[in-house]
GROMACS .gro file of C-alpha atoms in nm:
model
  304
    1UNK     CA    1   0.000   0.000   0.000
    2UNK     CA    2   0.288   0.237   0.052
    3UNK     CA    3   0.470   0.171  -0.276
    4UNK     CA    4   0.272   0.399  -0.509
    5UNK     CA    5   0.025   0.666  -0.401
    6UNK     CA    6  -0.196   0.620  -0.708
    7UNK     CA    7  -0.222   0.243  -0.665
    8UNK     CA    8  -0.278   0.287  -0.290
    9UNK     CA    9  -0.571   0.518  -0.356
   10UNK     CA   10  -0.732   0.269  -0.596
   11UNK     CA   11  -0.698  -0.010  -0.339
   12UNK     CA   12  -0.830   0.216  -0.064
   13UNK     CA   13  -1.143   0.304  -0.264
   14UNK     CA   14  -1.216  -0.062  -0.346
   15UNK     CA   15  -1.168  -0.166   0.018
   16UNK     CA   16  -1.413   0.103   0.132
   17UNK     CA   17  -1.673  -0.035  -0.111
   18UNK     CA   18  -1.623  -0.393   0.006
   19UNK     CA   19  -1.655  -0.289   0.370
   20UNK     CA   20  -1.979  -0.106   0.306
   21UNK     CA   21  -2.146  -0.397   0.125
   22UNK     CA   22  -2.027  -0.697   0.326
   23UNK     CA   23  -2.083  -0.755   0.696
   24UNK     CA   24  -1.852  -1.056   0.722
   25UNK     CA   25  -1.621  -0.988   1.017
   26UNK     CA   26  -1.300  -1.062   0.830
   27UNK     CA   27  -1.388  -0.840   0.534
   28UNK     CA   28  -1.507  -0.554   0.754
   29UNK     CA   29  -1.201  -0.587   0.976
   30UNK     CA   30  -0.959  -0.562   0.683
   31UNK     CA   31  -1.158  -0.276   0.533
   32UNK     CA   32  -1.118  -0.076   0.854
   33UNK     CA   33  -0.762  -0.190   0.921
   34UNK     CA   34  -0.627  -0.099   0.576
   35UNK     CA   35  -0.816   0.229   0.586
   36UNK     CA   36  -0.613   0.300   0.899
   37UNK     CA   37  -0.292   0.199   0.724
   38UNK     CA   38  -0.375   0.433   0.436
   39UNK     CA   39  -0.452   0.727   0.665
   40UNK     CA   40  -0.124   0.662   0.849
   41UNK     CA   41   0.060   0.673   0.516
   42UNK     CA   42  -0.098   1.013   0.451
   43UNK     CA   43   0.028   1.119   0.799
   44UNK     CA   44  -0.325   1.168   0.930
   45UNK     CA   45  -0.249   0.980   1.248
   46UNK     CA   46  -0.568   1.065   1.438
   47UNK     CA   47  -0.786   0.940   1.152
   48UNK     CA   48  -0.567   0.628   1.130
   49UNK     CA   49  -0.625   0.555   1.500
   50UNK     CA   50  -0.999   0.612   1.460
   51UNK     CA   51  -1.006   0.341   1.191
   52UNK     CA   52  -0.785   0.111   1.399
   53UNK     CA   53  -1.016   0.150   1.699
   54UNK     CA   54  -1.313   0.053   1.483
   55UNK     CA   55  -1.116  -0.243   1.349
   56UNK     CA   56  -1.032  -0.355   1.704
   57UNK     CA   57  -1.400  -0.429   1.773
   58UNK     CA   58  -1.392  -0.685   1.489
   59UNK     CA   59  -1.046  -0.819   1.576
   60UNK     CA   60  -1.173  -1.022   1.871
   61UNK     CA   61  -1.364  -1.245   1.626
   62UNK     CA   62  -1.054  -1.318   1.417
   63UNK     CA   63  -0.860  -1.621   1.544
   64UNK     CA   64  -0.520  -1.576   1.374
   65UNK     CA   65  -0.251  -1.458   1.615
   66UNK     CA   66  -0.049  -1.292   1.340
   67UNK     CA   67  -0.346  -1.068   1.252
   68UNK     CA   68  -0.360  -0.967   1.618
   69UNK     CA   69   0.013  -0.897   1.628
   70UNK     CA   70  -0.001  -0.694   1.307
   71UNK     CA   71  -0.287  -0.487   1.447
   72UNK     CA   72  -0.099  -0.412   1.770
   73UNK     CA   73   0.214  -0.318   1.578
   74UNK     CA   74   0.033  -0.078   1.346
   75UNK     CA   75  -0.164   0.096   1.617
   76UNK     CA   76   0.153   0.123   1.827
   77UNK     CA   77   0.314   0.310   1.537
   78UNK     CA   78   0.020   0.550   1.515
   79UNK     CA   79   0.007   0.623   1.889
   80UNK     CA   80   0.380   0.686   1.884
   81UNK     CA   81   0.334   0.955   1.619
   82UNK     CA   82   0.102   1.158   1.845
   83UNK     CA   83   0.318   1.118   2.157
   84UNK     CA   84   0.091   0.867   2.331
   85UNK     CA   85   0.394   0.672   2.439
   86UNK     CA   86   0.258   0.448   2.715
   87UNK     CA   87  -0.028   0.327   2.494
   88UNK     CA   88   0.216   0.273   2.207
   89UNK     CA   89   0.452   0.075   2.432
   90UNK     CA   90   0.166  -0.146   2.551
   91UNK     CA   91   0.065  -0.237   2.195
   92UNK     CA   92   0.427  -0.283   2.080
   93UNK     CA   93   0.494  -0.524   2.367
   94UNK     CA   94   0.184  -0.728   2.278
   95UNK     CA   95   0.291  -0.743   1.914
   96UNK     CA   96   0.651  -0.836   1.999
   97UNK     CA   97   0.540  -1.120   2.231
   98UNK     CA   98   0.342  -1.278   1.946
   99UNK     CA   99   0.589  -1.219   1.661
  100UNK     CA  100   0.875  -1.373   1.866
  101UNK     CA  101   0.691  -1.705   1.855
  102UNK     CA  102   0.694  -1.713   1.474
  103UNK     CA  103   1.040  -1.737   1.307
  104UNK     CA  104   0.897  -1.618   0.974
  105UNK     CA  105   0.805  -1.287   1.139
  106UNK     CA  106   1.146  -1.200   1.277
  107UNK     CA  107   1.147  -0.875   1.080
  108UNK     CA  108   0.830  -0.756   1.251
  109UNK     CA  109   0.969  -0.865   1.588
  110UNK     CA  110   1.275  -0.644   1.536
  111UNK     CA  111   1.052  -0.355   1.427
  112UNK     CA  112   0.852  -0.387   1.750
  113UNK     CA  113   1.174  -0.363   1.949
  114UNK     CA  114   1.260  -0.049   1.753
  115UNK     CA  115   0.919   0.100   1.833
  116UNK     CA  116   0.979   0.038   2.203
  117UNK     CA  117   1.313   0.217   2.176
  118UNK     CA  118   1.160   0.510   1.988
  119UNK     CA  119   0.895   0.563   2.255
  120UNK     CA  120   1.151   0.557   2.535
  121UNK     CA  121   1.371   0.799   2.341
  122UNK     CA  122   1.082   1.046   2.316
  123UNK     CA  123   1.025   1.004   2.691
  124UNK     CA  124   1.389   1.110   2.747
  125UNK     CA  125   1.475   0.766   2.886
  126UNK     CA  126   1.783   0.751   2.668
  127UNK     CA  127   1.966   0.463   2.839
  128UNK     CA  128   1.658   0.238   2.817
  129UNK     CA  129   1.603   0.343   2.455
  130UNK     CA  130   1.965   0.262   2.372
  131UNK     CA  131   1.924  -0.089   2.520
  132UNK     CA  132   1.625  -0.159   2.295
  133UNK     CA  133   1.804  -0.018   1.990
  134UNK     CA  134   2.117  -0.222   2.055
  135UNK     CA  135   1.910  -0.539   2.098
  136UNK     CA  136   1.727  -0.465   1.774
  137UNK     CA  137   2.057  -0.382   1.601
  138UNK     CA  138   2.210  -0.718   1.695
  139UNK     CA  139   1.902  -0.903   1.570
  140UNK     CA  140   1.888  -0.699   1.248
  141UNK     CA  141   2.256  -0.759   1.173
  142UNK     CA  142   2.219  -1.131   1.241
  143UNK     CA  143   1.922  -1.155   1.002
  144UNK     CA  144   2.090  -0.922   0.747
  145UNK     CA  145   1.807  -0.669   0.758
  146UNK     CA  146   2.033  -0.396   0.628
  147UNK     CA  147   1.755  -0.139   0.586
  148UNK     CA  148   1.673  -0.174   0.956
  149UNK     CA  149   2.042  -0.161   1.047
  150UNK     CA  150   2.058   0.179   0.879
  151UNK     CA  151   1.754   0.305   1.069
  152UNK     CA  152   1.900   0.182   1.397
  153UNK     CA  153   2.232   0.356   1.334
  154UNK     CA  154   2.027   0.669   1.268
  155UNK     CA  155   1.828   0.623   1.590
  156UNK     CA  156   2.143   0.572   1.796
  157UNK     CA  157   2.276   0.892   1.641
  158UNK     CA  158   1.963   1.069   1.768
  159UNK     CA  159   2.032   0.948   2.121
  160UNK     CA  160   2.391   1.074   2.120
  161UNK     CA  161   2.272   1.403   1.970
  162UNK     CA  162   2.027   1.445   2.259
  163UNK     CA  163   2.307   1.362   2.503
  164UNK     CA  164   2.518   1.635   2.339
  165UNK     CA  165   2.780   1.381   2.232
  166UNK     CA  166   2.814   1.533   1.886
  167UNK     CA  167   3.109   1.322   1.774
  168UNK     CA  168   2.929   0.993   1.833
  169UNK     CA  169   2.606   1.129   1.683
  170UNK     CA  170   2.788   1.227   1.364
  171UNK     CA  171   2.964   0.888   1.354
  172UNK     CA  172   2.636   0.696   1.370
  173UNK     CA  173   2.460   0.917   1.116
  174UNK     CA  174   2.750   0.853   0.877
  175UNK     CA  175   2.726   0.478   0.943
  176UNK     CA  176   2.359   0.496   0.844
  177UNK     CA  177   2.438   0.694   0.529
  178UNK     CA  178   2.696   0.433   0.423
  179UNK     CA  179   2.427   0.163   0.406
  180UNK     CA  180   2.283   0.161   0.053
  181UNK     CA  181   1.948   0.010   0.154
  182UNK     CA  182   1.902   0.294   0.402
  183UNK     CA  183   2.020   0.597   0.208
  184UNK     CA  184   1.822   0.500  -0.101
  185UNK     CA  185   1.503   0.463   0.101
  186UNK     CA  186   1.270   0.734   0.228
  187UNK     CA  187   1.448   0.708   0.564
  188UNK     CA  188   1.768   0.832   0.401
  189UNK     CA  189   1.621   1.185   0.388
  190UNK     CA  190   1.586   1.183   0.767
  191UNK     CA  191   1.952   1.103   0.820
  192UNK     CA  192   2.067   1.364   0.570
  193UNK     CA  193   1.845   1.616   0.747
  194UNK     CA  194   1.990   1.523   1.087
  195UNK     CA  195   2.346   1.553   0.958
  196UNK     CA  196   2.272   1.903   0.829
  197UNK     CA  197   2.093   1.998   1.151
  198UNK     CA  198   2.372   1.867   1.374
  199UNK     CA  199   2.641   2.053   1.183
  200UNK     CA  200   2.440   2.376   1.162
  201UNK     CA  201   2.387   2.368   1.539
  202UNK     CA  202   2.760   2.320   1.590
  203UNK     CA  203   2.849   2.620   1.371
  204UNK     CA  204   2.994   2.403   1.093
  205UNK     CA  205   2.792   2.592   0.834
  206UNK     CA  206   2.987   2.504   0.519
  207UNK     CA  207   2.970   2.128   0.592
  208UNK     CA  208   2.606   2.157   0.695
  209UNK     CA  209   2.520   2.329   0.368
  210UNK     CA  210   2.667   2.036   0.174
  211UNK     CA  211   2.447   1.787   0.363
  212UNK     CA  212   2.147   2.018   0.321
  213UNK     CA  213   2.197   2.013  -0.057
  214UNK     CA  214   2.227   1.632  -0.058
  215UNK     CA  215   1.913   1.607   0.154
  216UNK     CA  216   1.718   1.845  -0.069
  217UNK     CA  217   1.816   1.645  -0.378
  218UNK     CA  218   1.697   1.329  -0.203
  219UNK     CA  219   1.358   1.467  -0.099
  220UNK     CA  220   1.301   1.625  -0.440
  221UNK     CA  221   1.338   1.280  -0.598
  222UNK     CA  222   1.126   1.095  -0.339
  223UNK     CA  223   0.856   1.358  -0.284
  224UNK     CA  224   0.904   1.360   0.093
  225UNK     CA  225   0.747   1.702   0.153
  226UNK     CA  226   0.776   1.688   0.531
  227UNK     CA  227   1.155   1.666   0.521
  228UNK     CA  228   1.176   1.916   0.240
  229UNK     CA  229   1.004   2.164   0.473
  230UNK     CA  230   1.237   2.075   0.760
  231UNK     CA  231   1.548   2.107   0.545
  232UNK     CA  232   1.438   2.444   0.411
  233UNK     CA  233   1.363   2.557   0.766
  234UNK     CA  234   1.711   2.491   0.906
  235UNK     CA  235   1.873   2.630   0.592
  236UNK     CA  236   1.665   2.948   0.620
  237UNK     CA  237   1.744   2.978   0.991
  238UNK     CA  238   2.118   2.909   1.004
  239UNK     CA  239   2.229   3.004   0.653
  240UNK     CA  240   1.998   3.286   0.539
  241UNK     CA  241   1.863   3.408   0.876
  242UNK     CA  242   1.525   3.447   0.705
  243UNK     CA  243   1.251   3.440   0.967
  244UNK     CA  244   0.972   3.461   0.706
  245UNK     CA  245   1.099   3.149   0.528
  246UNK     CA  246   1.131   2.969   0.863
  247UNK     CA  247   0.766   3.045   0.939
  248UNK     CA  248   0.659   2.932   0.592
  249UNK     CA  249   0.805   2.588   0.664
  250UNK     CA  250   0.645   2.581   1.009
  251UNK     CA  251   0.307   2.664   0.856
  252UNK     CA  252   0.337   2.366   0.621
  253UNK     CA  253   0.414   2.134   0.914
  254UNK     CA  254   0.118   2.280   1.105
  255UNK     CA  255  -0.111   2.195   0.812
  256UNK     CA  256   0.007   1.836   0.851
  257UNK     CA  257  -0.062   1.847   1.229
  258UNK     CA  258   0.297   1.739   1.300
  259UNK     CA  259   0.288   1.907   1.641
  260UNK     CA  260   0.559   1.700   1.818
  261UNK     CA  261   0.806   1.790   1.541
  262UNK     CA  262   0.691   2.153   1.538
  263UNK     CA  263   0.744   2.182   1.913
  264UNK     CA  264   1.099   2.043   1.886
  265UNK     CA  265   1.185   2.269   1.593
  266UNK     CA  266   1.048   2.580   1.764
  267UNK     CA  267   1.252   2.499   2.071
  268UNK     CA  268   1.559   2.464   1.845
  269UNK     CA  269   1.482   2.801   1.683
  270UNK     CA  270   1.443   2.960   2.028
  271UNK     CA  271   1.781   2.824   2.134
  272UNK     CA  272   1.936   2.963   1.815
  273UNK     CA  273   1.803   3.313   1.888
  274UNK     CA  274   1.907   3.283   2.253
  275UNK     CA  275   2.261   3.203   2.139
  276UNK     CA  276   2.246   3.507   1.910
  277UNK     CA  277   2.144   3.727   2.203
  278UNK     CA  278   1.802   3.800   2.053
  279UNK     CA  279   1.598   3.749   2.369
  280UNK     CA  280   1.264   3.870   2.230
  281UNK     CA  281   1.278   3.618   1.943
  282UNK     CA  282   1.393   3.344   2.180
  283UNK     CA  283   1.099   3.406   2.414
  284UNK     CA  284   0.858   3.416   2.117
  285UNK     CA  285   0.967   3.075   1.993
  286UNK     CA  286   0.980   2.918   2.339
  287UNK     CA  287   0.616   3.027   2.380
  288UNK     CA  288   0.531   2.884   2.040
  289UNK     CA  289   0.697   2.553   2.135
  290UNK     CA  290   0.475   2.535   2.445
  291UNK     CA  291   0.169   2.615   2.234
  292UNK     CA  292   0.260   2.332   1.996
  293UNK     CA  293   0.283   2.098   2.296
  294UNK     CA  294  -0.072   2.200   2.389
  295UNK     CA  295  -0.185   2.119   2.035
  296UNK     CA  296  -0.065   1.761   2.090
  297UNK     CA  297  -0.309   1.737   2.382
  298UNK     CA  298  -0.592   1.870   2.163
  299UNK     CA  299  -0.512   1.609   1.900
  300UNK     CA  300  -0.538   1.330   2.156
  301UNK     CA  301  -0.870   1.471   2.283
  302UNK     CA  302  -1.010   1.405   1.936
  303UNK     CA  303  -0.965   1.034   2.005
  304UNK     CA  304  -1.180   1.034   2.318
   0.00000   0.00000   0.00000
């Protein structure tokens, strides 16, 4: 479903029709479940969870354990995206416990471990997150899941970045970039963005600009608009000092309801202005970061 947008849309429309005309539990369940998958792909995470919650009512009548594990994994991903970390962890643990019993689903088992690490990272429990990532990394290397190895190097780089260990962060981002399966995927844009961001924040502007250009070329070819906006934002902030362009990128991210990312970026912008001695701008963006945090709560209220 996530290979081609046009084909995904055709499948989505046919699934909706099937679900409306057939009350068989299995058909209705998959109609709702794949509707959730499609909404997740569009980054409408609240709508994805709404479909998943409807699907859950039908799931209890479906006997296959793998279907249950797949459901828990997918809804864990969606809850993670809106910062509902404890709920996400609960579903990821349920999925992992099932997938571990099926050797053919080792890939999914590793992905569940990665989801657990990602949630703990966002909760600032960096040591616990690192343990999950290292466990997943060992399993991914053993199974030769090179795409996942690249993502895990990236995620470990994020941890060291948060710990202000810039040298190790840069080392792990570069390890991720060196893996072909990673850099040629949509996830490659994220690592190129983080390399540019890390170097910009450490006043290595010339090097950062080079990674920005590589990242922009990547997102232009893959159509990853979210990371195009993020790349343009940091370039406008650190390289051109263009507040209007920064806000243009933020407005795009707001349209996508990417409030956790917006909050982090606005905090980063505030810290930039604080470092520049521009206290009024720093206060403005710190306030905006808090407002974005409040928007996350409003998003979760929509699920009640």
